[in-house]
Each structure stands twice: as structure tokens, then as C-alpha cells.
Coordinates of C-alpha atoms in Angstrom, one line a residue:
X15 CA 35.3 -20.3 -13.2
X16 CA 36.3 -23.5 -11.5
X17 CA 36.1 -26.9 -13.0
X18 CA 33.0 -29.1 -12.8
X19 CA 32.5 -31.4 -9.8
X20 CA 32.5 -35.2 -10.2
X21 CA 32.4 -36.3 -6.6
X22 CA 30.5 -39.2 -5.1
X23 CA 27.2 -37.4 -4.7
X24 CA 26.7 -37.3 -8.5
X25 CA 28.2 -35.5 -11.5
X26 CA 27.3 -31.9 -12.0
X27 CA 27.9 -29.3 -14.6
X28 CA 28.0 -26.5 -12.0
X29 CA 31.1 -24.7 -10.6
X30 CA 32.1 -24.7 -7.0
X31 CA 30.3 -22.0 -5.1
X32 CA 31.5 -19.8 -2.2
X33 CA 29.7 -18.3 0.7
X34 CA 31.3 -15.4 2.5
X35 CA 30.5 -15.4 6.2
X36 CA 29.6 -12.1 7.8
X37 CA 31.9 -9.5 9.3
X38 CA 34.7 -10.3 6.9
X39 CA 34.7 -14.0 7.9
X40 CA 36.1 -16.9 6.0
X41 CA 34.5 -18.5 2.9
X42 CA 32.5 -21.7 2.9
X43 CA 32.6 -23.9 -0.2
X44 CA 29.8 -26.0 -1.8
X45 CA 28.4 -27.7 -4.9
X46 CA 25.0 -27.7 -6.5
X47 CA 23.9 -31.2 -7.4
X48 CA 21.9 -32.5 -10.3
X49 CA 20.1 -34.8 -7.9
X50 CA 16.8 -33.6 -6.5
X51 CA 15.2 -33.9 -3.1
X52 CA 11.7 -35.2 -2.4
X53 CA 10.0 -32.0 -3.3
X54 CA 11.9 -31.4 -6.5
X55 CA 14.5 -28.9 -5.3
X56 CA 18.1 -29.5 -6.4
X57 CA 20.3 -30.7 -3.5
X58 CA 23.4 -28.8 -2.4
X59 CA 26.6 -30.2 -0.8
X60 CA 28.6 -28.2 1.8
X61 CA 32.2 -29.3 1.4
X62 CA 34.3 -30.5 4.3
X63 CA 36.5 -27.8 5.8
X64 CA 33.9 -25.1 5.4
X65 CA 33.5 -22.5 8.2
X66 CA 30.3 -21.6 10.0
X67 CA 29.1 -19.2 12.6
X68 CA 29.4 -20.3 16.2
X69 CA 26.0 -19.0 17.2
X70 CA 22.6 -18.3 15.6
X71 CA 20.3 -15.3 15.6
X72 CA 17.4 -15.5 18.2
X73 CA 14.7 -15.8 15.5
X74 CA 16.3 -18.7 13.7
X75 CA 14.7 -21.7 15.6
X76 CA 11.2 -20.3 15.0
X77 CA 11.7 -18.9 11.5
X78 CA 13.6 -21.8 9.9
X79 CA 13.0 -24.8 12.3
X80 CA 14.0 -27.5 9.8
X81 CA 17.4 -25.9 9.2
X82 CA 17.9 -25.2 12.9
X83 CA 17.2 -28.9 13.7
X84 CA 19.7 -30.0 11.0
X85 CA 22.3 -27.7 12.4
X86 CA 21.7 -29.0 15.9
X87 CA 22.0 -32.6 14.6
X88 CA 25.3 -31.8 12.8
X89 CA 26.6 -30.4 16.0
X90 CA 25.6 -33.5 18.0
X91 CA 27.2 -35.8 15.4
X92 CA 30.5 -33.9 15.3
X93 CA 30.0 -32.9 11.7
X94 CA 30.1 -29.3 12.7
X95 CA 32.8 -28.5 15.4
X96 CA 34.9 -25.7 16.7
X97 CA 37.5 -24.7 14.2
X98 CA 41.2 -24.7 14.9
X99 CA 42.0 -23.0 11.6
X100 CA 39.5 -20.1 12.3
X101 CA 39.3 -19.5 16.0
X102 CA 35.8 -18.3 17.0
X103 CA 34.2 -20.1 14.1
X104 CA 32.8 -23.6 13.5
X105 CA 34.0 -26.0 10.7
X106 CA 32.5 -28.9 8.9
X107 CA 34.3 -32.2 9.3
X108 CA 32.7 -33.9 6.3
X109 CA 30.6 -33.2 3.2
X110 CA 27.1 -32.3 4.2
X111 CA 24.3 -32.9 1.7
X112 CA 21.3 -30.5 2.1
X113 CA 17.9 -30.4 0.4
X114 CA 18.5 -26.9 -1.1
X115 CA 21.1 -24.2 -1.4
X116 CA 19.2 -22.1 1.1
X117 CA 19.2 -24.8 3.7
X118 CA 23.0 -25.3 3.1
X119 CA 23.6 -21.5 3.7
X120 CA 21.3 -21.5 6.8
X121 CA 23.1 -24.2 8.7
X122 CA 26.4 -22.2 8.2
X123 CA 25.2 -18.6 8.9
X124 CA 22.6 -19.4 11.6
X125 CA 19.8 -17.3 10.1
X126 CA 17.3 -17.4 7.3
X127 CA 19.2 -17.1 4.0
X128 CA 18.5 -17.1 0.2
X129 CA 21.0 -19.5 -1.0
X130 CA 20.2 -18.9 -4.6
X131 CA 21.8 -15.4 -4.3
X132 CA 24.2 -15.8 -1.4
X133 CA 26.2 -18.7 -2.8
X134 CA 28.4 -17.2 -5.6
X135 CA 30.9 -18.5 -8.1
X136 CA 34.5 -17.5 -7.7
X137 CA 34.0 -14.7 -10.2
X138 CA 31.0 -13.3 -8.2
X139 CA 28.0 -14.7 -10.1
X140 CA 25.1 -15.9 -7.9
X141 CA 24.1 -19.5 -8.1
X142 CA 20.7 -18.6 -9.7
X143 CA 22.6 -17.5 -12.9
X144 CA 23.6 -21.1 -13.6
X145 CA 20.1 -22.5 -13.8
X146 CA 18.3 -23.0 -17.1
X147 CA 16.2 -19.9 -17.0
X148 CA 16.5 -16.1 -17.6
X149 CA 17.1 -14.3 -14.3
X150 CA 16.9 -10.6 -13.5
X151 CA 16.7 -8.2 -10.6
X152 CA 16.0 -8.7 -7.0
X153 CA 14.1 -11.7 -5.7
X154 CA 10.3 -11.3 -5.8
X155 CA 7.3 -12.4 -3.7
X156 CA 4.2 -14.2 -5.0
X157 CA 0.8 -15.3 -3.8
X158 CA -0.7 -18.5 -5.3
X159 CA -4.2 -19.5 -4.1
X160 CA -4.8 -23.1 -3.4
X161 CA -7.4 -23.4 -0.6
X162 CA -10.3 -24.1 -3.1
X163 CA -9.1 -25.9 -6.2
X164 CA -12.1 -27.8 -7.6
X165 CA -13.5 -27.9 -4.1
X166 CA -10.3 -29.1 -2.3
X167 CA -7.9 -27.3 0.0
X168 CA -4.6 -28.2 -1.7
X169 CA -2.7 -26.0 0.8
X170 CA -3.4 -28.3 3.7
X171 CA -3.8 -31.5 1.7
X172 CA -0.7 -31.3 -0.6
X173 CA 1.4 -28.1 -0.5
X174 CA 2.4 -27.9 3.1
X175 CA 2.9 -31.6 3.6
X176 CA 4.7 -32.3 0.3
X177 CA 6.7 -29.0 0.2
X178 CA 5.4 -27.6 -3.1
X179 CA 3.0 -25.1 -4.8
X180 CA 1.0 -26.0 -7.9
X181 CA -1.4 -24.7 -10.6
X182 CA -4.2 -26.5 -12.3
X183 CA -3.5 -26.8 -16.0
X184 CA -5.3 -29.9 -17.0
X185 CA -5.7 -29.1 -20.7
X186 CA -2.3 -27.6 -21.2
X187 CA -0.2 -29.7 -23.6
X188 CA 2.8 -31.7 -22.5
X189 CA 6.3 -30.3 -22.9
X190 CA 5.7 -26.7 -22.1
X191 CA 9.2 -25.6 -21.1
X192 CA 10.3 -23.3 -18.3
X193 CA 11.0 -19.7 -19.4
X194 CA 8.5 -19.9 -22.3
X195 CA 7.6 -16.5 -23.9
X196 CA 4.2 -15.1 -23.2
X197 CA 3.4 -15.0 -27.0
X198 CA 4.1 -18.8 -27.4
X199 CA 2.2 -19.5 -24.2
X200 CA -0.8 -17.5 -25.5
X201 CA -0.8 -19.6 -28.7
X202 CA -0.7 -22.8 -26.7
X203 CA -3.5 -21.7 -24.4
X204 CA -5.7 -20.5 -27.3
X205 CA -5.4 -23.9 -28.9
X206 CA -5.6 -26.2 -25.8
X207 CA -8.5 -24.3 -24.2
X208 CA -10.4 -23.4 -27.3
X209 CA -13.7 -25.0 -26.2
X210 CA -13.2 -25.1 -22.4
X211 CA -12.6 -21.4 -21.5
X212 CA -13.9 -18.0 -22.3
X213 CA -11.8 -15.3 -23.8
X214 CA -11.3 -13.6 -20.4
X215 CA -10.5 -16.9 -18.7
X216 CA -7.8 -17.6 -21.3
X217 CA -6.3 -14.2 -21.0
X218 CA -6.0 -14.6 -17.2
X219 CA -4.7 -18.2 -17.6
X220 CA -1.9 -16.9 -19.8
X221 CA -0.9 -14.3 -17.1
X222 CA -0.9 -16.9 -14.3
X223 CA 0.9 -19.6 -16.3
X224 CA 3.6 -17.2 -17.5
X225 CA 4.2 -15.9 -14.0
X226 CA 4.5 -19.5 -12.7
X227 CA 6.7 -20.8 -15.6
X228 CA 8.8 -17.8 -16.6
X229 CA 8.8 -15.2 -13.9
X230 CA 9.1 -17.1 -10.6
X231 CA 12.5 -18.4 -9.7
X232 CA 14.2 -20.3 -6.9
X233 CA 14.8 -18.0 -3.9
X234 CA 11.6 -16.0 -4.5
X235 CA 9.2 -15.8 -1.6
X236 CA 6.0 -17.8 -1.9
X237 CA 2.7 -17.1 0.0
X238 CA -0.6 -18.8 0.2
X239 CA -3.7 -18.5 2.4
X240 CA -5.7 -21.3 4.1
X241 CA -7.9 -21.4 7.1
X242 CA -7.5 -17.7 7.9
X243 CA -3.7 -17.9 8.0
X244 CA -1.0 -16.7 5.6
X245 CA 1.8 -19.3 5.0
X246 CA 5.2 -18.2 3.7
X247 CA 8.0 -20.1 2.1
X248 CA 10.8 -20.0 -0.4
X249 CA 10.7 -21.4 -4.0
X250 CA 13.3 -24.1 -4.0
X251 CA 13.5 -25.2 -7.6
X252 CA 12.1 -25.1 -11.2
X253 CA 8.6 -25.8 -12.5
X254 CA 7.7 -29.2 -13.8
X255 CA 4.6 -30.8 -15.4
X256 CA 3.2 -33.9 -13.8
X257 CA 0.0 -36.0 -14.0
X258 CA -2.3 -35.3 -11.0
X259 CA -5.6 -36.3 -9.7
X260 CA -8.4 -34.6 -11.8
X261 CA -5.7 -32.2 -13.2
X262 CA -5.8 -30.1 -10.0
X263 CA -2.0 -29.7 -9.7
X264 CA -0.4 -30.4 -13.1
X265 CA 2.3 -27.7 -12.8
X266 CA 4.4 -27.8 -9.6
X267 CA 7.3 -26.0 -8.0
X268 CA 9.1 -27.1 -4.8
X269 CA 8.8 -24.7 -1.9
X270 CA 10.4 -24.7 1.6
X271 CA 7.4 -23.7 3.7
X272 CA 7.9 -22.2 7.1
X273 CA 6.1 -24.3 9.7
X274 CA 3.9 -21.7 11.3
X275 CA 1.4 -19.5 9.5
X276 CA 0.4 -15.9 10.4
X277 CA -3.2 -14.9 11.4
X278 CA -4.7 -13.0 8.5
X279 CA -6.5 -10.5 10.6
X280 CA -3.2 -9.5 12.3
X281 CA -1.3 -8.8 9.1
X282 CA -0.3 -5.2 8.2
X283 CA -3.1 -3.4 6.4
X284 CA -1.1 -2.8 3.2
X285 CA -0.3 -6.5 3.0
X286 CA -4.0 -7.4 3.5
X287 CA -4.8 -5.1 0.6
X288 CA -2.5 -6.9 -1.8
X289 CA -3.6 -10.3 -0.6
X290 CA -7.3 -9.4 -1.4
X291 CA -6.6 -9.2 -5.1
X292 CA -8.9 -11.6 -6.9
X293 CA -6.4 -13.6 -8.9
X294 CA -5.0 -17.1 -8.5
X295 CA -1.4 -15.7 -8.9
X296 CA -0.5 -12.3 -7.6
X297 CA 2.8 -10.5 -7.6
X298 CA 3.5 -9.3 -4.0
X299 CA 6.9 -7.9 -4.6
X300 CA 5.8 -4.4 -3.6
X301 CA 5.1 -5.7 0.0
X302 CA 8.0 -8.2 0.1
X303 CA 9.7 -6.3 2.9
X304 CA 6.6 -6.5 5.0
X305 CA 6.4 -10.3 4.4
X306 CA 10.1 -10.7 5.3
X307 CA 9.4 -9.1 8.7
X308 CA 6.4 -11.2 9.7
X309 CA 6.7 -12.8 13.1
X310 CA 9.9 -10.9 13.9
X311 CA 10.5 -8.2 16.3
X312 CA 12.5 -5.1 15.5
X313 CA 15.4 -6.6 17.4
X314 CA 15.1 -9.8 15.5
X315 CA 15.5 -7.9 12.3
X316 CA 18.5 -6.0 13.6
X317 CA 20.1 -9.2 14.7
X318 CA 19.6 -10.8 11.3
X319 CA 20.9 -7.8 9.5
X320 CA 24.1 -7.8 11.7
X321 CA 24.5 -11.5 10.9
X322 CA 24.8 -10.7 7.2
X323 CA 27.7 -9.2 5.2
X324 CA 25.6 -6.1 4.5
X325 CA 26.6 -2.4 4.6
X326 CA 26.1 -1.4 8.3
X327 CA 25.3 2.2 7.3
X328 CA 22.3 1.1 5.1
X329 CA 18.7 0.8 6.2
X330 CA 17.1 -2.6 6.9
X331 CA 14.3 -3.0 4.3
X332 CA 12.0 -5.0 6.5
X333 CA 12.4 -2.6 9.4
X334 CA 11.9 0.4 7.1
X335 CA 8.8 -1.1 5.6
X336 CA 7.1 -1.4 9.1
X337 CA 7.8 2.3 10.0
X338 CA 4.5 3.3 11.5
X339 CA 2.3 6.0 10.0
X340 CA 1.8 8.9 12.4
X341 CA -0.2 12.1 12.4
X342 CA 1.5 14.7 14.5
X343 CA -0.3 16.2 17.5
X344 CA -1.6 19.8 16.9
X345 CA 0.3 22.3 18.8
X346 CA -0.6 25.6 20.6
X347 CA 1.3 27.4 17.9
X348 CA -1.0 25.8 15.2
X349 CA -4.1 26.7 17.2
X350 CA -2.8 30.3 17.5
X351 CA -2.1 30.5 13.8
X352 CA -5.6 29.2 12.9
X353 CA -7.2 31.3 15.6
X354 CA -8.9 28.2 17.0
X355 CA -10.2 28.7 20.5
X356 CA -8.7 25.5 22.0
X357 CA -6.0 23.1 20.8
X358 CA -8.2 20.2 22.1
X359 CA -10.7 20.9 19.2
X360 CA -7.9 20.4 16.7
X361 CA -6.8 17.3 18.5
X362 CA -10.3 15.8 18.2
X363 CA -10.3 16.5 14.4
X364 CA -6.9 14.7 14.2
X365 CA -8.4 11.7 16.1
X366 CA -11.3 11.5 13.8
X367 CA -9.0 11.5 10.8
X368 CA -6.9 8.8 12.3
X369 CA -9.9 6.6 13.0
X370 CA -12.0 7.2 9.9
X371 CA -9.4 8.3 7.3
X372 CA -12.2 10.5 5.8
X373 CA -13.7 13.7 7.2
X374 CA -16.1 16.4 6.0
X375 CA -16.0 20.0 7.4
X376 CA -19.5 21.4 6.8
X377 CA -21.2 24.7 7.5
X378 CA -22.5 27.9 6.0
X379 CA -20.5 30.0 3.5
X380 CA -17.6 32.0 4.9
X381 CA -16.8 29.8 7.9
X382 CA -13.2 29.0 6.6
X383 CA -13.7 25.3 5.8
X384 CA -11.3 25.2 2.8
X385 CA -8.7 27.3 4.5
X386 CA -8.8 25.2 7.7
X387 CA -8.7 21.9 5.6
X388 CA -5.6 23.0 3.7
X389 CA -3.7 24.4 6.7
X390 CA -4.5 21.3 8.8
X391 CA -3.5 18.9 6.0
X392 CA -0.2 20.7 5.5
X393 CA 0.6 20.5 9.2
X394 CA -0.4 16.8 9.5
X395 CA 1.3 15.9 6.3
X396 CA 4.5 17.8 6.8
X397 CA 4.1 20.3 4.0
X398 CA 2.2 21.3 0.9
X399 CA 3.9 18.6 -1.3
X400 CA 1.7 15.9 0.4
X401 CA -1.6 17.8 -0.3
X402 CA -3.7 17.9 -3.4
X403 CA -6.9 19.9 -3.8
X404 CA -9.8 19.2 -6.2
X405 CA -13.2 20.9 -6.5
X406 CA -16.3 19.0 -7.3
X407 CA -19.1 20.3 -9.5
X408 CA -22.3 18.9 -11.0
X409 CA -20.5 17.7 -14.2
X410 CA -17.5 16.1 -12.4
X411 CA -17.1 12.4 -13.2
X412 CA -15.1 9.3 -12.3
X413 CA -13.0 9.9 -15.4
X414 CA -12.0 13.3 -14.1
X415 CA -11.4 12.2 -10.6
X416 CA -9.6 8.8 -10.9
X417 CA -8.8 7.6 -14.4
X418 CA -10.3 7.6 -17.9
X419 CA -9.6 7.8 -21.6
X420 CA -8.8 11.4 -22.7
X421 CA -7.8 12.8 -26.1
X422 CA -4.0 13.4 -26.3
X423 CA -2.1 14.6 -29.3
X424 CA 1.1 12.8 -30.4
X425 CA 3.7 15.6 -30.8
X426 CA 5.4 13.8 -33.7
X427 CA 2.4 12.8 -35.9
X428 CA 0.0 15.5 -34.6
X429 CA -2.5 12.7 -34.4
X430 CA -5.0 12.7 -31.6
X431 CA -5.6 9.4 -29.7
X432 CA -7.6 8.5 -26.6
X433 CA -5.2 7.4 -23.8
X434 CA -5.8 6.2 -20.3
X435 CA -5.0 9.2 -18.1
X436 CA -4.7 9.3 -14.3
X437 CA -6.8 11.8 -12.3
X438 CA -5.9 13.6 -9.1
X439 CA -6.9 10.7 -6.8
X440 CA -4.9 8.1 -8.8
X441 CA -1.9 10.5 -8.9
X442 CA -1.9 11.1 -5.2
X443 CA -2.5 7.4 -4.4
X444 CA 0.5 6.5 -6.5
X445 CA 2.6 9.1 -4.8
X446 CA 1.6 7.9 -1.3
X447 CA 2.3 4.3 -2.1
X448 CA 5.8 4.8 -3.3
X449 CA 8.6 3.0 -1.4
X450 CA 10.0 5.2 1.3
X451 CA 6.7 7.3 1.4
X452 CA 4.3 4.9 3.0
X453 CA 4.8 6.3 6.5
X454 CA 4.2 9.9 5.4
X455 CA 0.6 11.1 5.5
X456 CA -0.9 12.4 2.2
X457 CA -4.1 14.4 2.0
X458 CA -6.7 14.9 -0.7
X459 CA -8.9 18.0 -0.2
X460 CA -12.2 17.8 -1.9
X461 CA -13.8 21.3 -2.0
X462 CA -17.6 21.4 -2.3
X463 CA -17.8 17.7 -2.0
X464 CA -21.6 17.7 -2.0
X465 CA -22.0 19.4 -5.4
X466 CA -21.2 16.3 -7.4
X467 CA -22.9 12.9 -7.7
X468 CA -20.6 11.1 -5.4
X469 CA -21.7 7.6 -6.4
X470 CA -20.9 8.5 -10.0
X471 CA -17.6 10.2 -9.2
X472 CA -16.2 7.5 -6.9
X473 CA -17.5 4.5 -8.7
X474 CA -16.1 1.3 -7.3
X475 CA -13.8 3.4 -5.1
X476 CA -16.7 4.1 -2.8
X477 CA -16.2 0.6 -1.5
X478 CA -12.6 1.3 -0.6
X479 CA -13.5 4.3 1.5
X480 CA -15.1 1.9 4.0
X481 CA -12.9 -1.2 3.5
X482 CA -9.4 0.2 3.5
X483 CA -7.8 -3.3 3.8
X484 CA -9.3 -4.5 0.5
X485 CA -8.6 -3.9 -3.2
X486 CA -10.9 -3.7 -6.2
X487 CA -10.5 -4.3 -9.9
X488 CA -10.5 -0.9 -11.7
X489 CA -13.0 -0.2 -14.5
X490 CA -10.6 1.1 -17.1
X491 CA -7.1 -0.2 -16.5
X492 CA -8.2 -3.5 -15.0
X493 CA -5.5 -3.1 -12.3
X494 CA -6.1 -4.2 -8.7
X495 CA -6.2 -1.0 -6.7
X496 CA -6.4 -0.2 -3.0
X497 CA -6.3 3.2 -1.2
X498 CA -2.9 3.5 0.5
X499 CA -3.2 3.5 4.4
X500 CA -1.4 6.9 4.4
X501 CA -4.0 8.6 2.2
X502 CA -6.5 10.8 4.0
X503 CA -9.5 12.6 2.5
X504 CA -10.9 15.9 3.8
X505 CA -14.1 17.2 2.2
X506 CA -15.8 20.6 2.6
X507 CA -19.5 21.1 2.3
X508 CA -21.5 24.3 2.0
X509 CA -24.8 23.7 3.8
X510 CA -26.4 26.8 2.2
X511 CA -25.8 25.2 -1.2
X512 CA -27.3 21.8 -0.3
X513 CA -28.4 20.8 3.1
X514 CA -26.5 18.2 5.1
X515 CA -29.8 16.4 5.5
X516 CA -29.6 15.4 1.8
X517 CA -26.3 13.5 2.2
X518 CA -27.0 9.8 1.7
X519 CA -26.4 7.2 4.3
X520 CA -23.6 5.6 2.4
X521 CA -21.6 8.8 2.6
X522 CA -22.4 9.4 6.2
X523 CA -21.0 5.9 7.0
X524 CA -17.8 6.6 5.2
X525 CA -17.0 10.1 6.5
X526 CA -16.8 11.7 9.9
X527 CA -18.6 15.1 9.9
X528 CA -17.4 18.2 11.8
X529 CA -19.5 21.3 11.9
X530 CA -18.1 24.8 11.4
X531 CA -21.0 27.1 12.3
X532 CA -21.2 30.7 13.5
X533 CA -23.2 29.5 16.4
X534 CA -20.4 27.3 17.9
X535 CA -16.7 27.5 18.4
X536 CA -14.2 27.6 16.8
X537 CA -16.1 29.7 14.3
X538 CA -18.3 31.8 16.6
X539 CA -15.4 33.7 18.2
X540 CA -13.1 33.6 15.2
X541 CA -13.7 37.1 13.9
X542 CA -13.3 38.7 17.3
X543 CA -9.9 36.9 17.9
X544 CA -8.7 38.0 14.4
X545 CA -9.7 41.6 15.0
X546 CA -7.8 41.5 18.4
X547 CA -4.7 40.1 16.7
X548 CA -4.8 42.7 13.9
X549 CA -5.4 45.5 16.4
X550 CA -8.7 46.5 15.0
X551 CA -12.0 47.7 16.5
X552 CA -14.4 44.9 17.6
X553 CA -17.4 46.5 15.9
X554 CA -17.5 44.1 12.9
X555 CA -17.7 41.2 15.3
X556 CA -20.5 42.8 17.2
X557 CA -22.4 43.5 13.9
X558 CA -21.9 39.9 12.7
X559 CA -23.2 38.5 15.9
X560 CA -26.2 40.8 15.7
X561 CA -26.8 39.8 12.1
X562 CA -26.7 36.0 12.8
X563 CA -29.0 36.4 15.7
X564 CA -31.7 37.6 13.3
X565 CA -31.2 34.6 10.9
X566 CA -33.4 31.7 11.9
X567 CA -32.0 29.1 9.6
X568 CA -28.5 28.0 10.9
X569 CA -27.5 26.9 7.4
X570 CA -27.7 30.4 6.1
X571 CA -25.9 32.3 8.9
X572 CA -23.0 34.3 7.7
X573 CA -19.4 33.2 8.4
X574 CA -16.6 35.5 9.6
X575 CA -14.4 35.1 6.5
X576 CA -16.3 37.9 4.6
X577 CA -15.0 40.4 7.2
X578 CA -11.4 39.1 7.5
X579 CA -10.1 40.7 4.3
X580 CA -8.0 43.9 4.0
X581 CA -10.5 45.6 1.7
X582 CA -13.1 45.6 4.5
X583 CA -11.0 48.0 6.5
X584 CA -10.4 50.7 3.9
X585 CA -12.6 53.7 3.7
X586 CA -16.1 52.6 3.0
X587 CA -15.0 48.9 2.9
X588 CA -17.3 47.6 5.5
X589 CA -20.4 49.2 4.0
X590 CA -19.4 48.0 0.5
X591 CA -18.8 44.4 1.6
X592 CA -22.1 44.4 3.5
X593 CA -24.0 45.7 0.5
X594 CA -22.3 43.5 -2.2
X595 CA -21.4 40.3 -0.4
X596 CA -23.7 39.7 2.6
X597 CA -27.1 41.2 1.7
X598 CA -27.3 39.4 -1.7
X599 CA -27.0 36.1 0.1
X600 CA -29.9 37.0 2.4
X601 CA -32.0 38.3 -0.5
X602 CA -31.6 34.9 -2.1
X603 CA -32.5 33.1 1.1
X604 CA -35.7 35.2 1.5
X605 CA -36.6 35.3 -2.1
X606 CA -40.4 35.5 -2.6
X607 CA -41.1 36.0 1.1
X608 CA -41.5 39.8 1.0
X609 CA -38.8 40.5 3.6
X610 CA -37.3 44.0 3.6
X611 CA -33.7 42.9 3.6
X612 CA -32.2 46.4 4.3
X613 CA -34.5 47.1 7.1
X614 CA -33.9 43.8 8.8
X615 CA -30.2 43.1 8.0
X616 CA -28.7 46.4 6.9
X617 CA -25.9 48.1 8.8
X618 CA -28.0 51.0 10.0
X619 CA -30.6 48.6 11.5
X620 CA -27.9 46.5 13.2
X621 CA -26.0 49.5 14.6
X622 CA -29.2 50.9 16.0
X623 CA -30.0 47.6 17.7
X624 CA -26.5 47.7 19.3
X625 CA -27.1 51.2 20.6

């Protein structure tokens, strides 16, 4: 590690830092100063004789306008000139003092840069390691709300104009140091807010303050919302306690805000979900790549990636994050496999799923609802790994479907404890929302969806079926949860078990409904197409058509699946299936009406009617 710097800009205890220019270019040199800029960020000096790129990426003037203006000013003043030592590069002719390490990096590399990680000591440690705080992992992204702090919009009034972000902590004692442990912070909050906050308020305050004081670091991405726009910046320094008007902004951090905000309604759906979490401080790291790509075209992202010293064979995270979700178009081969009369019908089902995200296939028993749902989901999702099936029943509950406390035995102590356990929907949602999987469709098949109390089973998730760009606080875990955009739901409903007319309005609004009925295609001709493909006589199809013509109630007509099984075509199989599968359904339907089932629906009567 090099010696400390004692130059004219002020003594410092930091080493000299280096910045490697892209494509194996030369190294720039600089120093972190103890002196702070107007917003509290530590200044950084680029030393004379440091190289810089000759050009900038196309997005640089719009994305980092202040650094672009400074670079243009330096070019005009002759402080940044064509280099004789490094042909094709620029070179600084004097020390250049910048408001932050990131600004110092940006004027040299001609793109947005995280100076806290890109400036490194001679032995390879990033600049952030030399600050008085514990650092770990990749940089993170945060949301801090400030548009309504005791009735004031601090975003417009203070944050954007002064270059900072703040938290209200009017009762917190003086001298709370940066990097404080959560346990010590909890003790301080319990004592300082003993009579001014409820238990839940104090718990949330501890989480917010700990994130602000101990988890955020310079170089992290900062977001806030005001006036229907999302503003993005970079944390540029440590936290500090100050006295503020009415205690609205006692804790502050410097932030280099980008000048232009982004319209909230135009943000990616997954980002909107995270931003809807109802907390003052929210960790947005899971969608940081989406934030990094805001306002940039694919080509802009490619240009920025090429202007870094990254592995050219690797993926560009911001570009990968915006990979669009797609549902493949049904093919003629799929229609032939499913014996659907027209691929256009399958294409319409796909369009309904794309628009609504939730769909119900309804119809009488034996119409192939579950089979069709599974096969269609496997085709659209790319395989069975993306498909999960559950079956509802009258005793099915939220705890079975999403999450709840269930008894589990500890294998060591043999003691049984109640632990929070994920249900099938939570498991599939977690799978669908993993990095690298967000562009892959995932499907939840709910068989017999109308047999459960849906309001009881879905709970607060019922809201998410309609508002996919929002999140809700979960009942048991307390997490903020949103349904991933790539999660689709297909339900099946047996109309003979419970009429479609009994489905409440809330469910109708959240699901598209597609009928599978023996009176319409693709079900009406399904058995005849199957018999033709299998090389069998068409008589079973004629008998089924004759049977359904005698059933007045469409919800109780018989589907073709009963007659699409190998056992039906063994000796005596058709008669056996008719006697044990079909006629009992009709006996139940006409119970108490005095109808002679055999005479009206028996095979002999139907064959006689067919001549």
C-alpha cells in the first residue's frame, strides 16, 4: 500500500488509488480527500498526468449531465488534452478536484461509474474498503420515501436541490455512530421513543434506521418517488446527524441525483411491485439491474458495457434483466396432439392468458379440462418443471395454499415445533422470481377451483390477482409480497359440481373464463377425432352425441373423456363403462324425478334411435 498523501488539497490518511481504463488501457491515479463537498460527500482529486478516454458513450450527457458538463469544461480549459504519452487517449494537465470519487471516474471514462468500487488501491482493494464502516458484497439499491414527511415534500424541497437523502429521527439521541449494531440501535430506540411510539412503530424504526446507518454505503443506488416520478441517484458519502426544522431530516446522507426522473406509470411492472411496498426504507437490490437500465436503450447498455473493463463474454446484467417475458404461439403440431379443431382456438386462449394472467376452463365432467390445462401450460412454459398442480377442496385453506405455521419435528431433539412453511403458490412464486428465471413463464394449475372458499384460500392475495403491479404485506411472515409477472394461473371448474352462476363477481373480474362443453368445439368433435386417429369405429361418438341431445341441462352433458380410455375398447368395455360411469351420473342428476334412466339413456335405447 502506498504512502499517505499530504498535498495542497489537504492531508489524508488514504492511499493513492488507481483506475484502469477499459480495453487494457493505462491507469489513472487519484486521492480521496478528507475535505467534503457541499452535500457531505468526500472530495476526490484526479492527479495530473492521468489518462482518460477520448470519447464518451452516447448516454453519458443525459444520464450523468453534471459529470459531462465538467468534462466539457476541462476540455475547454485545456485541463484534459490529447496525450502524447498514450496516443488515442486524453491526459490531465493538472490536479482536478471533484465532488466525489464517482464524478472523478466519470470524467475519465466517459460513462456512469461507481467510483467507490472502480478506484482501487495498488494491491487491488476498492476505495470503499478504506471508509469507517463494514463493507460487504455487491452494491445495493434502496428506496427512501420523502414526498410526505410531516406534510412536506422533502424530495422537491430539500433532497434534489441540496443533493441528499434523509430520515426523520427527531427523538434519537445524539452520537449514534455509523455502522451501529441492530441490537444497540434497538436499545436506543426503546429508550428514546418510550412514550412517543408504539411497539410496532419502534420495530419498524429500528429496521429503517439500521438500513440507513449500517447497511447503506457510498456507491449504492438511491431511489425516491415524488410527483408521480421515480428519481435515481448514487449515495456519495456517510450518514451524519444534524439539527433540522421540526426534526424532519435529522439523519442525512449525500446523494448524487440524476437530473431527470422517470414516469412511474412507465416503469417495468416488477419494479412497480417493489416500489409499492409500504415502508419508508425499502431494499430494492433484487431489481437493481432494472433500475440501472432506466432511460437507456439496449444499444446504450451495450455501449456502456463495452466502455468498461468487463469480461466481453459475460452477460450485461441490466440487459438480461429486461429480457421480455414471452408466451410461445401455439403450433399446428400442438393442436394435432391435443386434437383441437383449430389452432386459432388455442391462440385465443394464449391471448387471454397474456392479457389477464388468470384463466378458468369450465365445463361438465369428462371434457378434458385438467388434461388440456396441463398440456397447454407445459407448452407455454417450456416444460413440466415450470408447472405446479394443486387441487382445491372444501377444507383447503390459506395456510395450505400459500404459507402458514405447521408442526415439524426436529430430527435431533425429536421435539415438535410449529414453523412457518411455504405452500405451493409461495414455492412457485419464489421459483418464478429468481434471477435468470423472470422471463420464463411459470404456471399454477388449480384443479376444481370452485370447490374451495376462494376468499378464505387466497386471503390478501386476492388483491394481487387483479393488481399485479402492487405488493401486499403477508399475514404470517410480514414480508412484502407480489405475484411475479411471469406467474400464470389456470383453474378448472366442474359445472356439474357447482354452477358457474354461483361464482362471485370478484372472481369473475380476476379470471377469464373459457367454456369446454360437449355442445361446442373443441369438445364437441373431440371424441370423433380421437377415434379416427386411433383407427376405431365411430359408433361411440354417435352414441355420445345422441346421449347429449337427450340431456336438457348443458352443465350435465357428458364429456368425451369417459370414452377415450383403452378399457372401453376391450370386450364388453363400452357397455361396462356406460353402466358404471355414465348412467350413475345421470341417475344423480334426475334423482327424485322418476325418470327411467335405462330406458332414456341406456345403450339399447340410443342404438335403436340411431337405427
